[in-house]
Amino acid sequence: MSLSWKTAFLSAWLVMGFWHAQMASASPPLAYLIEVEQIEQSLDSFEGALTPQVTEAPKRLQKLIEREPHSAPAYAAAAHYLLFVGYKDGWPGFGTNGADATTALLDAAQKADPDYCESFWLRAQLFIALKKVESAWQPIRRARSLACADPQIDVVAARISNAQDDAVAAERDFLKVLDRGPGPDSRSRSAFSTAATDYGSLLYALHRFDDLRRHIERWEKSGQVFAAWTNVNAARQLLLIGDFEHSQRLSQTTLTVLDLPAARMQRGIALYGLAWAAEISPRNPASVASTLSLARQYLPDESVAAKTLADAPCCQAPAWKTLLSRHMKT
Amino acid sequence: VLCSAGISCSRLSDSDYLQGYVDANNLIDSYKGRGEALEQAAQIVTELGDKRPDLPHSYVARARLGMYGIHVDRGWFAEFFGADDSPEYLLKEALSADPKFCDAQAYLGHVYYKQERYAESLQALDEAEQLSCSNEWRSVYRADAELIRQHFDQADTYLARVPAVDRSASESERNRYVRALGISINIAFWRGDRERMRQGIAQQLALISEGDAWGLANAASSQVQTGDFDDAIANARKALDLMEFGAAKESLGTALFGSWLWRNSHGQGNLEEDARIWSEAESFITFKDALQKLWISLANRDLAYRYLLQQRVEDDRAQQHSAGTGKSAK
């Protein structure tokens, strides 16, 4: 699983830890559990920045697996790493590609502890990634029967419903997570921001734009400024529905935290949108010029912005069509 | 010190010895950044060790002194002394003399925590739990260790065991409770519970001794987290009136930047006053160094504050960029 593949999926997936996980009957040593726990925290907080904690995670997990081969947490954390950070070469001894290695690691976790909570939602997530959506319900049902407290279970359940076009069930599960709030720990925050991302996408797909605006405002008030990819997705949705000013500010939030190329591009598109909107309904020409100048700093090629907006709900009026076609390169 | 207090200098009785230990600990607990208390404690501890080498207490007191000594001279646990003087060595010596000495076990857990050896810390604190002990620092230390693992509920449970005290309590008891309140404020911060943080800070301020510059600076730092910048400025100034030290300067500078941001993002700006505030803030800390604290402050949940903060970050970067370009042009 390549890093770029991961990046594409980060908006939809997020990470988990294991702090609610149930231990195997013979508990592994505390030092082992704490080390896995710390790695899980870094995976929960992963937003695309390859910090030393993230880059060193595979080596540390491999050692933990070798040290405690009959314990589930390190296997599950390794699967977590593969699913959310990416690893095109798989995992040594478990498979040479991401899907095979993740499956084998989750099998090993299940063998070590059949009731280990994290492995259930990770397996369901893997099924979604492999487009085996119907199979994804089984581990979620099992996790729920065990009353696993991991909030990612509701998030993944919502994703399965969403993938099966059951918007009502998906919305119910997303809201279950969002109504609980972000929580203080990395796992809860991760589940909260993942649910926020996916719920925004669902509202956008359903063309419930007013609900989407309200959802994004609520998200912003939650103060989860470090969830860069949730901001990236929200900023994209806002620019597509024509809330350019709000969108560019949200991208700016992301860029304050993490210099993501996607956020730079989106801020550029939103700024072009702002300037072009002012051209259509002229305001202050000086402001148009300075906005365009700023837009070019983020996205030099204005045709990219024009092409993005040409298909968006914001810009289907004839005046927009004419303006955008002028800015598109042939 | 003991001799001058009327205690026999030739051989100490058990009760005199224990009183000396209590006195030394009280002096260590009263340490607020000035060395006299530690010097006095060191004299007592040396005498205790010389006169009753058969008892473990002096090792514990020496270990505690060592922890502060490192703090003063080289930054908290940045490096250790030679092996024979390290707090870990001294505490293990104490435990070899009396394996059931709860103080030693609890402090050992704390030493491991400070060294980020969390598994060993928890094991030591678990062992301290098994011992008969009236020293509730062990609960404070355990709460620290639970907090770092994101086990917030457990941390709360241990904090609840720390006896709440009022101003009539001894300085040592107050210090312990102030410290417990500090952890509780931190938990409230992660939960985004500003009101609970404010209550905790008010309790801390009511308990700290007159002239406690550290206590005031800690309150100022927490008030930056809550976004109560004016209160933070007032407390940091009071702290600096008492003693000049880096943490208070940093909190004052950060709070001044925060106050500037809040005023200007809420239509309360005043050109002359703002220039003065900004310039004073820069005399304590650079905007770049203050940024992390300004960004994670709960004030950042306010969109107007956040947008202005982002704007300043962007301006700051642009300035640095143009300064860099200027240099290379030369």
mmCIF file with all atom_site columns, N, CA, C and O in Angstrom, chain A residues 254-290:
data_model
loop_
_atom_site.group_PDB
_atom_site.id
_atom_site.type_symbol
_atom_site.label_atom_id
_atom_site.label_alt_id
_atom_site.label_comp_id
_atom_site.label_asym_id
_atom_site.label_entity_id
_atom_site.label_seq_id
_atom_site.pdbx_PDB_ins_code
_atom_site.Cartn_x
_atom_site.Cartn_y
_atom_site.Cartn_z
_atom_site.occupancy
_atom_site.B_iso_or_equiv
_atom_site.pdbx_formal_charge
_atom_site.auth_seq_id
_atom_site.auth_comp_id
_atom_site.auth_asym_id
_atom_site.auth_atom_id
_atom_site.pdbx_PDB_model_num
ATOM 1   N N  . THR A 1 254 ? -5.708  24.520 7.948   1.00 0.00 ? 254 THR A N  1
ATOM 2   C CA . THR A 1 254 ? -4.935  23.302 7.679   1.00 0.00 ? 254 THR A CA 1
ATOM 3   C C  . THR A 1 254 ? -3.464  23.650 7.483   1.00 0.00 ? 254 THR A C  1
ATOM 4   O O  . THR A 1 254 ? -2.582  22.992 8.024   1.00 0.00 ? 254 THR A O  1
ATOM 5   N N  . LEU A 1 255 ? -3.230  24.693 6.689   1.00 0.00 ? 255 LEU A N  1
ATOM 6   C CA . LEU A 1 255 ? -1.846  25.032 6.350   1.00 0.00 ? 255 LEU A CA 1
ATOM 7   C C  . LEU A 1 255 ? -1.065  25.543 7.552   1.00 0.00 ? 255 LEU A C  1
ATOM 8   O O  . LEU A 1 255 ? 0.158   25.441 7.587   1.00 0.00 ? 255 LEU A O  1
ATOM 9   N N  . THR A 1 256 ? -1.772  26.071 8.529   1.00 0.00 ? 256 THR A N  1
ATOM 10  C CA . THR A 1 256 ? -1.079  26.492 9.748   1.00 0.00 ? 256 THR A CA 1
ATOM 11  C C  . THR A 1 256 ? -0.552  25.274 10.499  1.00 0.00 ? 256 THR A C  1
ATOM 12  O O  . THR A 1 256 ? 0.476   25.323 11.158  1.00 0.00 ? 256 THR A O  1
ATOM 13  N N  . VAL A 1 257 ? -1.303  24.171 10.377  1.00 0.00 ? 257 VAL A N  1
ATOM 14  C CA . VAL A 1 257 ? -0.922  22.948 11.088  1.00 0.00 ? 257 VAL A CA 1
ATOM 15  C C  . VAL A 1 257 ? 0.064   22.118 10.273  1.00 0.00 ? 257 VAL A C  1
ATOM 16  O O  . VAL A 1 257 ? 1.059   21.620 10.778  1.00 0.00 ? 257 VAL A O  1
ATOM 17  N N  . LEU A 1 258 ? -0.229  21.966 9.005   1.00 0.00 ? 258 LEU A N  1
ATOM 18  C CA . LEU A 1 258 ? 0.522   21.037 8.155   1.00 0.00 ? 258 LEU A CA 1
ATOM 19  C C  . LEU A 1 258 ? 0.528   21.583 6.725   1.00 0.00 ? 258 LEU A C  1
ATOM 20  O O  . LEU A 1 258 ? -0.537  21.938 6.204   1.00 0.00 ? 258 LEU A O  1
ATOM 21  N N  . ASP A 1 259 ? 1.697   21.620 6.116   1.00 0.00 ? 259 ASP A N  1
ATOM 22  C CA . ASP A 1 259 ? 1.782   22.180 4.766   1.00 0.00 ? 259 ASP A CA 1
ATOM 23  C C  . ASP A 1 259 ? 1.418   21.107 3.741   1.00 0.00 ? 259 ASP A C  1
ATOM 24  O O  . ASP A 1 259 ? 2.277   20.538 3.084   1.00 0.00 ? 259 ASP A O  1
ATOM 25  N N  . LEU A 1 260 ? 0.131   20.850 3.606   1.00 0.00 ? 260 LEU A N  1
ATOM 26  C CA . LEU A 1 260 ? -0.332  19.799 2.698   1.00 0.00 ? 260 LEU A CA 1
ATOM 27  C C  . LEU A 1 260 ? -0.560  20.377 1.298   1.00 0.00 ? 260 LEU A C  1
ATOM 28  O O  . LEU A 1 260 ? -1.266  21.373 1.152   1.00 0.00 ? 260 LEU A O  1
ATOM 29  N N  . PRO A 1 261 ? -0.009  19.739 0.268   1.00 0.00 ? 261 PRO A N  1
ATOM 30  C CA . PRO A 1 261 ? -0.225  20.236 -1.095  1.00 0.00 ? 261 PRO A CA 1
ATOM 31  C C  . PRO A 1 261 ? -1.719  20.364 -1.427  1.00 0.00 ? 261 PRO A C  1
ATOM 32  O O  . PRO A 1 261 ? -2.130  21.323 -2.082  1.00 0.00 ? 261 PRO A O  1
ATOM 33  N N  . ALA A 1 262 ? -2.537  19.409 -0.966  1.00 0.00 ? 262 ALA A N  1
ATOM 34  C CA . ALA A 1 262 ? -3.976  19.464 -1.262  1.00 0.00 ? 262 ALA A CA 1
ATOM 35  C C  . ALA A 1 262 ? -4.599  20.730 -0.667  1.00 0.00 ? 262 ALA A C  1
ATOM 36  O O  . ALA A 1 262 ? -5.472  21.362 -1.285  1.00 0.00 ? 262 ALA A O  1
ATOM 37  N N  . ALA A 1 263 ? -4.151  21.108 0.514   1.00 0.00 ? 263 ALA A N  1
ATOM 38  C CA . ALA A 1 263 ? -4.709  22.311 1.153   1.00 0.00 ? 263 ALA A CA 1
ATOM 39  C C  . ALA A 1 263 ? -4.256  23.560 0.410   1.00 0.00 ? 263 ALA A C  1
ATOM 40  O O  . ALA A 1 263 ? -5.026  24.517 0.248   1.00 0.00 ? 263 ALA A O  1
ATOM 41  N N  . ARG A 1 264 ? -3.014  23.546 -0.068  1.00 0.00 ? 264 ARG A N  1
ATOM 42  C CA . ARG A 1 264 ? -2.524  24.703 -0.836  1.00 0.00 ? 264 ARG A CA 1
ATOM 43  C C  . ARG A 1 264 ? -3.343  24.864 -2.107  1.00 0.00 ? 264 ARG A C  1
ATOM 44  O O  . ARG A 1 264 ? -3.763  25.960 -2.460  1.00 0.00 ? 264 ARG A O  1
ATOM 45  N N  . MET A 1 265 ? -3.556  23.740 -2.782  1.00 0.00 ? 265 MET A N  1
ATOM 46  C CA . MET A 1 265 ? -4.305  23.805 -4.037  1.00 0.00 ? 265 MET A CA 1
ATOM 47  C C  . MET A 1 265 ? -5.732  24.288 -3.788  1.00 0.00 ? 265 MET A C  1
ATOM 48  O O  . MET A 1 265 ? -6.250  25.153 -4.489  1.00 0.00 ? 265 MET A O  1
ATOM 49  N N  . GLN A 1 266 ? -6.337  23.730 -2.741  1.00 0.00 ? 266 GLN A N  1
ATOM 50  C CA . GLN A 1 266 ? -7.729  24.115 -2.477  1.00 0.00 ? 266 GLN A CA 1
ATOM 51  C C  . GLN A 1 266 ? -7.856  25.567 -2.057  1.00 0.00 ? 266 GLN A C  1
ATOM 52  O O  . GLN A 1 266 ? -8.820  26.232 -2.398  1.00 0.00 ? 266 GLN A O  1
ATOM 53  N N  . ARG A 1 267 ? -6.865  26.031 -1.314  1.00 0.00 ? 267 ARG A N  1
ATOM 54  C CA . ARG A 1 267 ? -6.939  27.448 -0.948  1.00 0.00 ? 267 ARG A CA 1
ATOM 55  C C  . ARG A 1 267 ? -6.836  28.301 -2.220  1.00 0.00 ? 267 ARG A C  1
ATOM 56  O O  . ARG A 1 267 ? -7.545  29.290 -2.384  1.00 0.00 ? 267 ARG A O  1
ATOM 57  N N  . GLY A 1 268 ? -5.961  27.866 -3.123  1.00 0.00 ? 268 GLY A N  1
ATOM 58  C CA . GLY A 1 268 ? -5.843  28.579 -4.392  1.00 0.00 ? 268 GLY A CA 1
ATOM 59  C C  . GLY A 1 268 ? -7.165  28.596 -5.143  1.00 0.00 ? 268 GLY A C  1
ATOM 60  O O  . GLY A 1 268 ? -7.622  29.651 -5.600  1.00 0.00 ? 268 GLY A O  1
ATOM 61  N N  . ILE A 1 269 ? -7.795  27.428 -5.248  1.00 0.00 ? 269 ILE A N  1
ATOM 62  C CA . ILE A 1 269 ? -9.070  27.358 -5.990  1.00 0.00 ? 269 ILE A CA 1
ATOM 63  C C  . ILE A 1 269 ? -10.110 28.271 -5.325  1.00 0.00 ? 269 ILE A C  1
ATOM 64  O O  . ILE A 1 269 ? -10.832 29.018 -6.005  1.00 0.00 ? 269 ILE A O  1
ATOM 65  N N  . ALA A 1 270 ? -10.177 28.217 -3.996  1.00 0.00 ? 270 ALA A N  1
ATOM 66  C CA . ALA A 1 270 ? -11.165 29.035 -3.284  1.00 0.00 ? 270 ALA A CA 1
ATOM 67  C C  . ALA A 1 270 ? -10.899 30.525 -3.517  1.00 0.00 ? 270 ALA A C  1
ATOM 68  O O  . ALA A 1 270 ? -11.841 31.320 -3.685  1.00 0.00 ? 270 ALA A O  1
ATOM 69  N N  . LEU A 1 271 ? -9.617  30.897 -3.563  1.00 0.00 ? 271 LEU A N  1
ATOM 70  C CA . LEU A 1 271 ? -9.288  32.317 -3.786  1.00 0.00 ? 271 LEU A CA 1
ATOM 71  C C  . LEU A 1 271 ? -9.629  32.741 -5.214  1.00 0.00 ? 271 LEU A C  1
ATOM 72  O O  . LEU A 1 271 ? -10.146 33.844 -5.437  1.00 0.00 ? 271 LEU A O  1
ATOM 73  N N  . TYR A 1 272 ? -9.348  31.854 -6.191  1.00 0.00 ? 272 TYR A N  1
ATOM 74  C CA . TYR A 1 272 ? -9.795  32.154 -7.566  1.00 0.00 ? 272 TYR A CA 1
ATOM 75  C C  . TYR A 1 272 ? -11.315 32.322 -7.583  1.00 0.00 ? 272 TYR A C  1
ATOM 76  O O  . TYR A 1 272 ? -11.855 33.232 -8.206  1.00 0.00 ? 272 TYR A O  1
ATOM 77  N N  . GLY A 1 273 ? -11.992 31.383 -6.886  1.00 0.00 ? 273 GLY A N  1
ATOM 78  C CA . GLY A 1 273 ? -13.463 31.452 -6.824  1.00 0.00 ? 273 GLY A CA 1
ATOM 79  C C  . GLY A 1 273 ? -13.936 32.783 -6.268  1.00 0.00 ? 273 GLY A C  1
ATOM 80  O O  . GLY A 1 273 ? -14.861 33.407 -6.805  1.00 0.00 ? 273 GLY A O  1
ATOM 81  N N  . LEU A 1 274 ? -13.266 33.228 -5.212  1.00 0.00 ? 274 LEU A N  1
ATOM 82  C CA . LEU A 1 274 ? -13.634 34.525 -4.592  1.00 0.00 ? 274 LEU A CA 1
ATOM 83  C C  . LEU A 1 274 ? -13.458 35.671 -5.596  1.00 0.00 ? 274 LEU A C  1
ATOM 84  O O  . LEU A 1 274 ? -14.335 36.531 -5.744  1.00 0.00 ? 274 LEU A O  1
ATOM 85  N N  . ALA A 1 275 ? -12.315 35.661 -6.258  1.00 0.00 ? 275 ALA A N  1
ATOM 86  C CA . ALA A 1 275 ? -12.012 36.749 -7.196  1.00 0.00 ? 275 ALA A CA 1
ATOM 87  C C  . ALA A 1 275 ? -12.978 36.722 -8.379  1.00 0.00 ? 275 ALA A C  1
ATOM 88  O O  . ALA A 1 275 ? -13.499 37.761 -8.806  1.00 0.00 ? 275 ALA A O  1
ATOM 89  N N  . TRP A 1 276 ? -13.246 35.523 -8.907  1.00 0.00 ? 276 TRP A N  1
ATOM 90  C CA . TRP A 1 276 ? -14.124 35.421 -10.077 1.00 0.00 ? 276 TRP A CA 1
ATOM 91  C C  . TRP A 1 276 ? -15.572 35.767 -9.704  1.00 0.00 ? 276 TRP A C  1
ATOM 92  O O  . TRP A 1 276 ? -16.296 36.348 -10.499 1.00 0.00 ? 276 TRP A O  1
ATOM 93  N N  . ALA A 1 277 ? -15.960 35.388 -8.475  1.00 0.00 ? 277 ALA A N  1
ATOM 94  C CA . ALA A 1 277 ? -17.309 35.751 -8.019  1.00 0.00 ? 277 ALA A CA 1
ATOM 95  C C  . ALA A 1 277 ? -17.448 37.269 -7.983  1.00 0.00 ? 277 ALA A C  1
ATOM 96  O O  . ALA A 1 277 ? -18.495 37.832 -8.336  1.00 0.00 ? 277 ALA A O  1
ATOM 97  N N  . ALA A 1 278 ? -16.359 37.946 -7.595  1.00 0.00 ? 278 ALA A N  1
ATOM 98  C CA . ALA A 1 278 ? -16.384 39.412 -7.555  1.00 0.00 ? 278 ALA A CA 1
ATOM 99  C C  . ALA A 1 278 ? -16.419 39.991 -8.968  1.00 0.00 ? 278 ALA A C  1
ATOM 100 O O  . ALA A 1 278 ? -16.985 41.057 -9.199  1.00 0.00 ? 278 ALA A O  1
ATOM 101 N N  . GLU A 1 279 ? -15.828 39.270 -9.919  1.00 0.00 ? 279 GLU A N  1
ATOM 102 C CA . GLU A 1 279 ? -15.883 39.732 -11.318 1.00 0.00 ? 279 GLU A CA 1
ATOM 103 C C  . GLU A 1 279 ? -17.307 39.651 -11.840 1.00 0.00 ? 279 GLU A C  1
ATOM 104 O O  . GLU A 1 279 ? -17.777 40.524 -12.569 1.00 0.00 ? 279 GLU A O  1
ATOM 105 N N  . ILE A 1 280 ? -17.994 38.566 -11.446 1.00 0.00 ? 280 ILE A N  1
ATOM 106 C CA . ILE A 1 280 ? -19.370 38.387 -11.919 1.00 0.00 ? 280 ILE A CA 1
ATOM 107 C C  . ILE A 1 280 ? -20.284 39.435 -11.282 1.00 0.00 ? 280 ILE A C  1
ATOM 108 O O  . ILE A 1 280 ? -21.149 40.001 -11.945 1.00 0.00 ? 280 ILE A O  1
ATOM 109 N N  . SER A 1 281 ? -20.112 39.668 -9.996  1.00 0.00 ? 281 SER A N  1
ATOM 110 C CA . SER A 1 281 ? -20.870 40.726 -9.325  1.00 0.00 ? 281 SER A CA 1
ATOM 111 C C  . SER A 1 281 ? -19.859 41.737 -8.808  1.00 0.00 ? 281 SER A C  1
ATOM 112 O O  . SER A 1 281 ? -19.427 41.637 -7.655  1.00 0.00 ? 281 SER A O  1
ATOM 113 N N  . PRO A 1 282 ? -19.447 42.682 -9.665  1.00 0.00 ? 282 PRO A N  1
ATOM 114 C CA . PRO A 1 282 ? -18.279 43.518 -9.327  1.00 0.00 ? 282 PRO A CA 1
ATOM 115 C C  . PRO A 1 282 ? -18.395 44.203 -7.970  1.00 0.00 ? 282 PRO A C  1
ATOM 116 O O  . PRO A 1 282 ? -19.402 44.776 -7.645  1.00 0.00 ? 282 PRO A O  1
ATOM 117 N N  . ARG A 1 283 ? -17.298 44.054 -7.226  1.00 0.00 ? 283 ARG A N  1
ATOM 118 C CA . ARG A 1 283 ? -17.215 44.776 -5.956  1.00 0.00 ? 283 ARG A CA 1
ATOM 119 C C  . ARG A 1 283 ? -16.036 45.737 -6.086  1.00 0.00 ? 283 ARG A C  1
ATOM 120 O O  . ARG A 1 283 ? -16.047 46.613 -6.945  1.00 0.00 ? 283 ARG A O  1
ATOM 121 N N  . ASN A 1 284 ? -15.025 45.465 -5.301  1.00 0.00 ? 284 ASN A N  1
ATOM 122 C CA . ASN A 1 284 ? -13.864 46.347 -5.342  1.00 0.00 ? 284 ASN A CA 1
ATOM 123 C C  . ASN A 1 284 ? -12.787 45.728 -6.238  1.00 0.00 ? 284 ASN A C  1
ATOM 124 O O  . ASN A 1 284 ? -12.228 44.694 -5.907  1.00 0.00 ? 284 ASN A O  1
ATOM 125 N N  . PRO A 1 285 ? -12.495 46.355 -7.409  1.00 0.00 ? 285 PRO A N  1
ATOM 126 C CA . PRO A 1 285 ? -11.531 45.754 -8.342  1.00 0.00 ? 285 PRO A CA 1
ATOM 127 C C  . PRO A 1 285 ? -10.163 45.531 -7.702  1.00 0.00 ? 285 PRO A C  1
ATOM 128 O O  . PRO A 1 285 ? -9.479  44.573 -8.018  1.00 0.00 ? 285 PRO A O  1
ATOM 129 N N  . ALA A 1 286 ? -9.789  46.437 -6.788  1.00 0.00 ? 286 ALA A N  1
ATOM 130 C CA . ALA A 1 286 ? -8.485  46.268 -6.131  1.00 0.00 ? 286 ALA A CA 1
ATOM 131 C C  . ALA A 1 286 ? -8.459  44.965 -5.352  1.00 0.00 ? 286 ALA A C  1
ATOM 132 O O  . ALA A 1 286 ? -7.481  44.236 -5.344  1.00 0.00 ? 286 ALA A O  1
ATOM 133 N N  . SER A 1 287 ? -9.588  44.642 -4.721  1.00 0.00 ? 287 SER A N  1
ATOM 134 C CA . SER A 1 287 ? -9.654  43.410 -3.945  1.00 0.00 ? 287 SER A CA 1
ATOM 135 C C  . SER A 1 287 ? -9.574  42.198 -4.874  1.00 0.00 ? 287 SER A C  1
ATOM 136 O O  . SER A 1 287 ? -8.964  41.194 -4.534  1.00 0.00 ? 287 SER A O  1
ATOM 137 N N  . VAL A 1 288 ? -10.188 42.303 -6.071  1.00 0.00 ? 288 VAL A N  1
ATOM 138 C CA . VAL A 1 288 ? -10.104 41.199 -7.040  1.00 0.00 ? 288 VAL A CA 1
ATOM 139 C C  . VAL A 1 288 ? -8.640  40.961 -7.412  1.00 0.00 ? 288 VAL A C  1
ATOM 140 O O  . VAL A 1 288 ? -8.158  39.826 -7.396  1.00 0.00 ? 288 VAL A O  1
ATOM 141 N N  . ALA A 1 289 ? -7.944  42.026 -7.722  1.00 0.00 ? 289 ALA A N  1
ATOM 142 C CA . ALA A 1 289 ? -6.540  41.887 -8.145  1.00 0.00 ? 289 ALA A CA 1
ATOM 143 C C  . ALA A 1 289 ? -5.684  41.270 -7.038  1.00 0.00 ? 289 ALA A C  1
ATOM 144 O O  . ALA A 1 289 ? -4.883  40.368 -7.286  1.00 0.00 ? 289 ALA A O  1
ATOM 145 N N  . SER A 1 290 ? -5.871  41.742 -5.809  1.00 0.00 ? 290 SER A N  1
ATOM 146 C CA . SER A 1 290 ? -5.025  41.207 -4.730  1.00 0.00 ? 290 SER A CA 1
ATOM 147 C C  . SER A 1 290 ? -5.406  39.766 -4.408  1.00 0.00 ? 290 SER A C  1
ATOM 148 O O  . SER A 1 290 ? -4.545  38.947 -4.081  1.00 0.00 ? 290 SER A O  1
#
